[in-house]
Amino acid sequence: MSTSTTTPQRGRKIRALLAGGLVLGVGAAVTLAAWTDEEWAIGNFGAGTFNIEGSINGTDFTDHASEAGAAVLPFEIAAENLSPGDSVAAPFVVRTDAATTYGATVELTAAAGEGTIAPDLTYGITQVGATGECTEGATGTPIVPAGTGVDAITGAAPFTLEAGAADTAGAPVVLCFEVTAGDTLQQGDTGSATWEFTATSVE
């Protein structure tokens, strides 16, 4: 008789302990989950802008992005009536535009002479302080040495442009082109010379 009454009581104790263990387990999980905190961070990104523009008078600037749209340098009338040994000069002004957010390194990357007069012409480029300083024999910072053939860029030196600020264009750089006719110039020769500058952005 005593054996039959002991077994159910023991089973009830075991079930009670298991139930208690389950309750404690749930209570511990709730306590841990109640203490949490978060921090978030976000970054916004966008690309800057980069463009240079040119002018033949230092006042009216525009893009000259192709050979077909090249700026026509304002050489004197005498440039179309050269004699051997004659020299003519004209300014070309470059700057970063108002939307540009970077400075630039600029290099002369191509030169081409065309027509019967091209083999008889040489040129040089000098960086000067203002368009009015661009005359025959102008002095300043050499960009291309005098006496360079109009289809060559040998010895060309790079120059820098500053980025503008507050939607203002960067400070202009004045380049003085001086072209000289050689002793082999023939009457009636005609032609042209074209130069290409390439700007690379710098921080």
PDB file of C-alpha atoms in Angstrom:
ATOM      1  CA  MET A   1       0.000   0.000   0.000  1.00  0.00           C
ATOM      2  CA  SER A   2       2.811   2.428   0.913  1.00  0.00           C
ATOM      3  CA  THR A   3       4.529   1.818  -2.420  1.00  0.00           C
ATOM      4  CA  SER A   4       1.509   2.892  -4.471  1.00  0.00           C
ATOM      5  CA  THR A   5       1.116   6.276  -2.651  1.00  0.00           C
ATOM      6  CA  THR A   6       4.774   7.377  -2.952  1.00  0.00           C
ATOM      7  CA  THR A   7       5.051   7.372  -6.766  1.00  0.00           C
ATOM      8  CA  PRO A   8       2.352   9.996  -7.585  1.00  0.00           C
ATOM      9  CA  GLN A   9       3.746  12.429  -4.999  1.00  0.00           C
ATOM     10  CA  ARG A  10       7.233  12.158  -6.463  1.00  0.00           C
ATOM     11  CA  GLY A  11       5.886  12.775  -9.960  1.00  0.00           C
ATOM     12  CA  ARG A  12       4.117  15.904  -8.785  1.00  0.00           C
ATOM     13  CA  LYS A  13       7.360  17.235  -7.266  1.00  0.00           C
ATOM     14  CA  ILE A  14       9.263  16.642 -10.493  1.00  0.00           C
ATOM     15  CA  ARG A  15       6.606  18.356 -12.542  1.00  0.00           C
ATOM     16  CA  ALA A  16       6.611  21.277 -10.126  1.00  0.00           C
ATOM     17  CA  LEU A  17      10.395  21.668 -10.396  1.00  0.00           C
ATOM     18  CA  LEU A  18      10.262  21.546 -14.190  1.00  0.00           C
ATOM     19  CA  ALA A  19       7.518  24.130 -14.261  1.00  0.00           C
ATOM     20  CA  GLY A  20       9.483  26.360 -11.916  1.00  0.00           C
ATOM     21  CA  GLY A  21      12.521  26.027 -14.135  1.00  0.00           C
ATOM     22  CA  LEU A  22      10.536  27.082 -17.168  1.00  0.00           C
ATOM     23  CA  VAL A  23       9.201  30.133 -15.386  1.00  0.00           C
ATOM     24  CA  LEU A  24      12.690  31.189 -14.274  1.00  0.00           C
ATOM     25  CA  GLY A  25      13.995  30.744 -17.828  1.00  0.00           C
ATOM     26  CA  VAL A  26      11.334  32.989 -19.324  1.00  0.00           C
ATOM     27  CA  GLY A  27      11.885  35.619 -16.632  1.00  0.00           C
ATOM     28  CA  ALA A  28      15.649  35.741 -17.348  1.00  0.00           C
ATOM     29  CA  ALA A  29      15.113  36.240 -21.099  1.00  0.00           C
ATOM     30  CA  VAL A  30      12.737  39.144 -20.577  1.00  0.00           C
ATOM     31  CA  THR A  31      15.186  40.881 -18.253  1.00  0.00           C
ATOM     32  CA  LEU A  32      18.051  40.709 -20.779  1.00  0.00           C
ATOM     33  CA  ALA A  33      15.945  42.000 -23.705  1.00  0.00           C
ATOM     34  CA  ALA A  34      14.715  45.037 -21.769  1.00  0.00           C
ATOM     35  CA  TRP A  35      18.149  46.814 -21.840  1.00  0.00           C
ATOM     36  CA  THR A  36      19.001  47.835 -25.418  1.00  0.00           C
ATOM     37  CA  ASP A  37      20.068  51.033 -27.168  1.00  0.00           C
ATOM     38  CA  GLU A  38      20.956  52.002 -30.780  1.00  0.00           C
ATOM     39  CA  GLU A  39      23.042  54.618 -32.623  1.00  0.00           C
ATOM     40  CA  TRP A  40      22.736  55.259 -36.381  1.00  0.00           C
ATOM     41  CA  ALA A  41      25.038  57.046 -38.853  1.00  0.00           C
ATOM     42  CA  ILE A  42      24.530  58.056 -42.493  1.00  0.00           C
ATOM     43  CA  GLY A  43      26.810  59.633 -45.128  1.00  0.00           C
ATOM     44  CA  ASN A  44      25.607  61.638 -48.123  1.00  0.00           C
ATOM     45  CA  PHE A  45      27.796  61.772 -51.253  1.00  0.00           C
ATOM     46  CA  GLY A  46      27.996  63.635 -54.551  1.00  0.00           C
ATOM     47  CA  ALA A  47      30.505  64.411 -57.289  1.00  0.00           C
ATOM     48  CA  GLY A  48      32.163  67.794 -57.721  1.00  0.00           C
ATOM     49  CA  THR A  49      32.263  69.673 -61.034  1.00  0.00           C
ATOM     50  CA  PHE A  50      35.221  70.553 -63.223  1.00  0.00           C
ATOM     51  CA  ASN A  51      35.515  72.803 -66.257  1.00  0.00           C
ATOM     52  CA  ILE A  52      37.897  75.408 -67.640  1.00  0.00           C
ATOM     53  CA  GLU A  53      37.009  78.209 -70.023  1.00  0.00           C
ATOM     54  CA  GLY A  54      38.924  80.601 -72.245  1.00  0.00           C
ATOM     55  CA  SER A  55      38.855  84.179 -73.444  1.00  0.00           C
ATOM     56  CA  ILE A  56      40.729  86.208 -76.044  1.00  0.00           C
ATOM     57  CA  ASN A  57      40.267  89.482 -74.148  1.00  0.00           C
ATOM     58  CA  GLY A  58      40.187  88.463 -70.472  1.00  0.00           C
ATOM     59  CA  THR A  59      36.570  89.586 -70.098  1.00  0.00           C
ATOM     60  CA  ASP A  60      34.292  87.371 -72.180  1.00  0.00           C
ATOM     61  CA  PHE A  61      34.811  83.706 -71.274  1.00  0.00           C
ATOM     62  CA  THR A  62      33.302  80.634 -72.892  1.00  0.00           C
ATOM     63  CA  ASP A  63      34.081  76.976 -73.605  1.00  0.00           C
ATOM     64  CA  HIS A  64      36.224  76.066 -76.597  1.00  0.00           C
ATOM     65  CA  ALA A  65      35.926  72.293 -76.324  1.00  0.00           C
ATOM     66  CA  SER A  66      36.848  71.251 -79.854  1.00  0.00           C
ATOM     67  CA  GLU A  67      39.105  72.226 -82.735  1.00  0.00           C
ATOM     68  CA  ALA A  68      36.058  73.335 -84.710  1.00  0.00           C
ATOM     69  CA  GLY A  69      35.135  75.737 -81.901  1.00  0.00           C
ATOM     70  CA  ALA A  70      38.662  76.972 -81.180  1.00  0.00           C
ATOM     71  CA  ALA A  71      39.081  80.562 -80.028  1.00  0.00           C
ATOM     72  CA  VAL A  72      40.538  82.732 -82.787  1.00  0.00           C
ATOM     73  CA  LEU A  73      43.523  84.524 -81.301  1.00  0.00           C
ATOM     74  CA  PRO A  74      43.480  88.294 -81.932  1.00  0.00           C
ATOM     75  CA  PHE A  75      46.815  88.673 -83.714  1.00  0.00           C
ATOM     76  CA  GLU A  76      47.373  92.047 -85.330  1.00  0.00           C
ATOM     77  CA  ILE A  77      46.350  92.629 -88.955  1.00  0.00           C
ATOM     78  CA  ALA A  78      50.017  92.256 -89.797  1.00  0.00           C
ATOM     79  CA  ALA A  79      49.738  88.539 -89.010  1.00  0.00           C
ATOM     80  CA  GLU A  80      48.191  88.111 -92.459  1.00  0.00           C
ATOM     81  CA  ASN A  81      50.908  90.155 -94.112  1.00  0.00           C
ATOM     82  CA  LEU A  82      54.106  88.760 -92.631  1.00  0.00           C
ATOM     83  CA  SER A  83      57.624  89.240 -93.919  1.00  0.00           C
ATOM     84  CA  PRO A  84      60.644  87.115 -92.922  1.00  0.00           C
ATOM     85  CA  GLY A  85      61.616  87.871 -89.331  1.00  0.00           C
ATOM     86  CA  ASP A  86      58.288  89.488 -88.371  1.00  0.00           C
ATOM     87  CA  SER A  87      56.704  88.585 -85.007  1.00  0.00           C
ATOM     88  CA  VAL A  88      53.106  89.008 -83.844  1.00  0.00           C
ATOM     89  CA  ALA A  89      51.580  88.417 -80.396  1.00  0.00           C
ATOM     90  CA  ALA A  90      48.115  87.645 -79.030  1.00  0.00           C
ATOM     91  CA  PRO A  91      46.722  86.726 -75.599  1.00  0.00           C
ATOM     92  CA  PHE A  92      44.640  83.716 -74.577  1.00  0.00           C
ATOM     93  CA  VAL A  93      43.208  83.690 -71.054  1.00  0.00           C
ATOM     94  CA  VAL A  94      42.103  80.549 -69.192  1.00  0.00           C
ATOM     95  CA  ARG A  95      40.438  79.980 -65.823  1.00  0.00           C
ATOM     96  CA  THR A  96      38.218  77.500 -63.962  1.00  0.00           C
ATOM     97  CA  ASP A  97      34.540  78.384 -64.243  1.00  0.00           C
ATOM     98  CA  ALA A  98      32.292  79.413 -61.358  1.00  0.00           C
ATOM     99  CA  ALA A  99      30.850  75.923 -60.826  1.00  0.00           C
ATOM    100  CA  THR A 100      34.243  74.180 -60.620  1.00  0.00           C
ATOM    101  CA  THR A 101      35.186  72.824 -57.205  1.00  0.00           C
ATOM    102  CA  TYR A 102      38.775  71.786 -57.985  1.00  0.00           C
ATOM    103  CA  GLY A 103      41.964  73.454 -59.096  1.00  0.00           C
ATOM    104  CA  ALA A 104      43.686  72.262 -62.271  1.00  0.00           C
ATOM    105  CA  THR A 105      47.012  71.464 -63.824  1.00  0.00           C
ATOM    106  CA  VAL A 106      47.002  72.548 -67.472  1.00  0.00           C
ATOM    107  CA  GLU A 107      49.337  71.292 -70.181  1.00  0.00           C
ATOM    108  CA  LEU A 108      49.747  72.007 -73.860  1.00  0.00           C
ATOM    109  CA  THR A 109      49.075  68.564 -75.320  1.00  0.00           C
ATOM    110  CA  ALA A 110      48.909  69.141 -79.091  1.00  0.00           C
ATOM    111  CA  ALA A 111      49.949  71.646 -81.745  1.00  0.00           C
ATOM    112  CA  ALA A 112      49.326  71.544 -85.465  1.00  0.00           C
ATOM    113  CA  GLY A 113      50.321  73.800 -88.341  1.00  0.00           C
ATOM    114  CA  GLU A 114      48.490  73.761 -91.646  1.00  0.00           C
ATOM    115  CA  GLY A 115      48.992  75.291 -95.055  1.00  0.00           C
ATOM    116  CA  THR A 116      52.068  76.380 -96.972  1.00  0.00           C
ATOM    117  CA  ILE A 117      53.115  78.912 -94.338  1.00  0.00           C
ATOM    118  CA  ALA A 118      53.249  76.467 -91.392  1.00  0.00           C
ATOM    119  CA  PRO A 119      56.820  75.183 -92.002  1.00  0.00           C
ATOM    120  CA  ASP A 120      58.066  78.767 -91.923  1.00  0.00           C
ATOM    121  CA  LEU A 121      56.526  79.718 -88.572  1.00  0.00           C
ATOM    122  CA  THR A 122      57.748  79.265 -85.009  1.00  0.00           C
ATOM    123  CA  TYR A 123      56.100  80.256 -81.751  1.00  0.00           C
ATOM    124  CA  GLY A 124      56.547  80.641 -78.016  1.00  0.00           C
ATOM    125  CA  ILE A 125      54.102  81.017 -75.119  1.00  0.00           C
ATOM    126  CA  THR A 126      54.757  83.143 -72.038  1.00  0.00           C
ATOM    127  CA  GLN A 127      52.551  83.495 -68.968  1.00  0.00           C
ATOM    128  CA  VAL A 128      52.100  87.212 -68.251  1.00  0.00           C
ATOM    129  CA  GLY A 129      50.189  89.211 -65.675  1.00  0.00           C
ATOM    130  CA  ALA A 130      47.568  90.876 -67.891  1.00  0.00           C
ATOM    131  CA  THR A 131      46.402  90.931 -71.506  1.00  0.00           C
ATOM    132  CA  GLY A 132      48.004  94.358 -71.981  1.00  0.00           C
ATOM    133  CA  GLU A 133      51.413  92.823 -71.269  1.00  0.00           C
ATOM    134  CA  CYS A 134      51.133  90.504 -74.269  1.00  0.00           C
ATOM    135  CA  THR A 135      53.344  92.165 -76.853  1.00  0.00           C
ATOM    136  CA  GLU A 136      56.245  91.062 -79.034  1.00  0.00           C
ATOM    137  CA  GLY A 137      59.125  90.109 -76.768  1.00  0.00           C
ATOM    138  CA  ALA A 138      56.877  89.801 -73.686  1.00  0.00           C
ATOM    139  CA  THR A 139      58.589  88.613 -70.516  1.00  0.00           C
ATOM    140  CA  GLY A 140      57.137  86.389 -67.828  1.00  0.00           C
ATOM    141  CA  THR A 141      56.996  82.671 -67.053  1.00  0.00           C
ATOM    142  CA  PRO A 142      57.930  80.573 -70.102  1.00  0.00           C
ATOM    143  CA  ILE A 143      55.350  77.943 -71.042  1.00  0.00           C
ATOM    144  CA  VAL A 144      56.720  77.034 -74.487  1.00  0.00           C
ATOM    145  CA  PRO A 145      60.202  78.214 -75.501  1.00  0.00           C
ATOM    146  CA  ALA A 146      60.439  80.713 -78.358  1.00  0.00           C
ATOM    147  CA  GLY A 147      61.475  79.199 -81.671  1.00  0.00           C
ATOM    148  CA  THR A 148      59.304  76.068 -81.360  1.00  0.00           C
ATOM    149  CA  GLY A 149      57.780  74.872 -84.637  1.00  0.00           C
ATOM    150  CA  VAL A 150      54.038  75.445 -84.795  1.00  0.00           C
ATOM    151  CA  ASP A 151      53.415  71.701 -85.022  1.00  0.00           C
ATOM    152  CA  ALA A 152      55.499  70.892 -81.906  1.00  0.00           C
ATOM    153  CA  ILE A 153      55.101  71.069 -78.124  1.00  0.00           C
ATOM    154  CA  THR A 154      58.711  70.269 -77.217  1.00  0.00           C
ATOM    155  CA  GLY A 155      59.691  71.776 -73.875  1.00  0.00           C
ATOM    156  CA  ALA A 156      56.138  72.794 -72.939  1.00  0.00           C
ATOM    157  CA  ALA A 157      55.717  73.390 -69.192  1.00  0.00           C
ATOM    158  CA  PRO A 158      52.464  72.884 -67.239  1.00  0.00           C
ATOM    159  CA  PHE A 159      50.784  75.659 -65.284  1.00  0.00           C
ATOM    160  CA  THR A 160      48.124  75.701 -62.592  1.00  0.00           C
ATOM    161  CA  LEU A 161      44.652  77.170 -62.224  1.00  0.00           C
ATOM    162  CA  GLU A 162      42.927  77.811 -58.921  1.00  0.00           C
ATOM    163  CA  ALA A 163      39.337  76.833 -58.190  1.00  0.00           C
ATOM    164  CA  GLY A 164      36.973  79.693 -57.522  1.00  0.00           C
ATOM    165  CA  ALA A 165      34.955  80.143 -54.336  1.00  0.00           C
ATOM    166  CA  ALA A 166      31.349  81.017 -53.531  1.00  0.00           C
ATOM    167  CA  ASP A 167      30.196  80.556 -57.150  1.00  0.00           C
ATOM    168  CA  THR A 168      32.997  82.770 -58.449  1.00  0.00           C
ATOM    169  CA  ALA A 169      35.349  81.757 -61.263  1.00  0.00           C
ATOM    170  CA  GLY A 170      38.982  81.067 -60.464  1.00  0.00           C
ATOM    171  CA  ALA A 171      41.782  83.571 -61.027  1.00  0.00           C
ATOM    172  CA  PRO A 172      42.610  83.864 -64.756  1.00  0.00           C
ATOM    173  CA  VAL A 173      45.974  82.954 -66.266  1.00  0.00           C
ATOM    174  CA  VAL A 174      47.072  85.019 -69.278  1.00  0.00           C
ATOM    175  CA  LEU A 175      49.049  83.206 -71.961  1.00  0.00           C
ATOM    176  CA  CYS A 176      50.868  85.306 -74.532  1.00  0.00           C
ATOM    177  CA  PHE A 177      51.390  83.602 -77.892  1.00  0.00           C
ATOM    178  CA  GLU A 178      54.161  85.043 -80.037  1.00  0.00           C
ATOM    179  CA  VAL A 179      54.538  83.770 -83.608  1.00  0.00           C
ATOM    180  CA  THR A 180      57.562  84.551 -85.763  1.00  0.00           C
ATOM    181  CA  ALA A 181      58.037  84.152 -89.510  1.00  0.00           C
ATOM    182  CA  GLY A 182      61.241  82.450 -90.646  1.00  0.00           C
ATOM    183  CA  ASP A 183      63.709  83.515 -93.316  1.00  0.00           C
ATOM    184  CA  THR A 184      62.336  80.892 -95.710  1.00  0.00           C
ATOM    185  CA  LEU A 185      58.888  82.511 -95.855  1.00  0.00           C
ATOM    186  CA  GLN A 186      57.596  82.758 -99.425  1.00  0.00           C
ATOM    187  CA  GLN A 187      55.284  85.400-100.835  1.00  0.00           C
ATOM    188  CA  GLY A 188      51.677  84.277-100.930  1.00  0.00           C
ATOM    189  CA  ASP A 189      52.053  81.515 -98.318  1.00  0.00           C
ATOM    190  CA  THR A 190      48.998  81.031 -96.082  1.00  0.00           C
ATOM    191  CA  GLY A 191      47.921  78.680 -93.337  1.00  0.00           C
ATOM    192  CA  SER A 192      47.054  78.393 -89.677  1.00  0.00           C
ATOM    193  CA  ALA A 193      48.219  76.962 -86.364  1.00  0.00           C
ATOM    194  CA  THR A 194      46.059  75.262 -83.721  1.00  0.00           C
ATOM    195  CA  TRP A 195      46.927  74.469 -80.107  1.00  0.00           C
ATOM    196  CA  GLU A 196      45.185  72.180 -77.610  1.00  0.00           C
ATOM    197  CA  PHE A 197      45.391  72.491 -73.830  1.00  0.00           C
ATOM    198  CA  THR A 198      44.304  69.726 -71.465  1.00  0.00           C
ATOM    199  CA  ALA A 199      43.356  70.414 -67.850  1.00  0.00           C
ATOM    200  CA  THR A 200      43.482  67.779 -65.094  1.00  0.00           C
ATOM    201  CA  SER A 201      41.715  68.364 -61.791  1.00  0.00           C
ATOM    202  CA  VAL A 202      43.715  68.541 -58.572  1.00  0.00           C
ATOM    203  CA  GLU A 203      42.506  68.802 -54.985  1.00  0.00           C
TER     204      GLU A 203
END
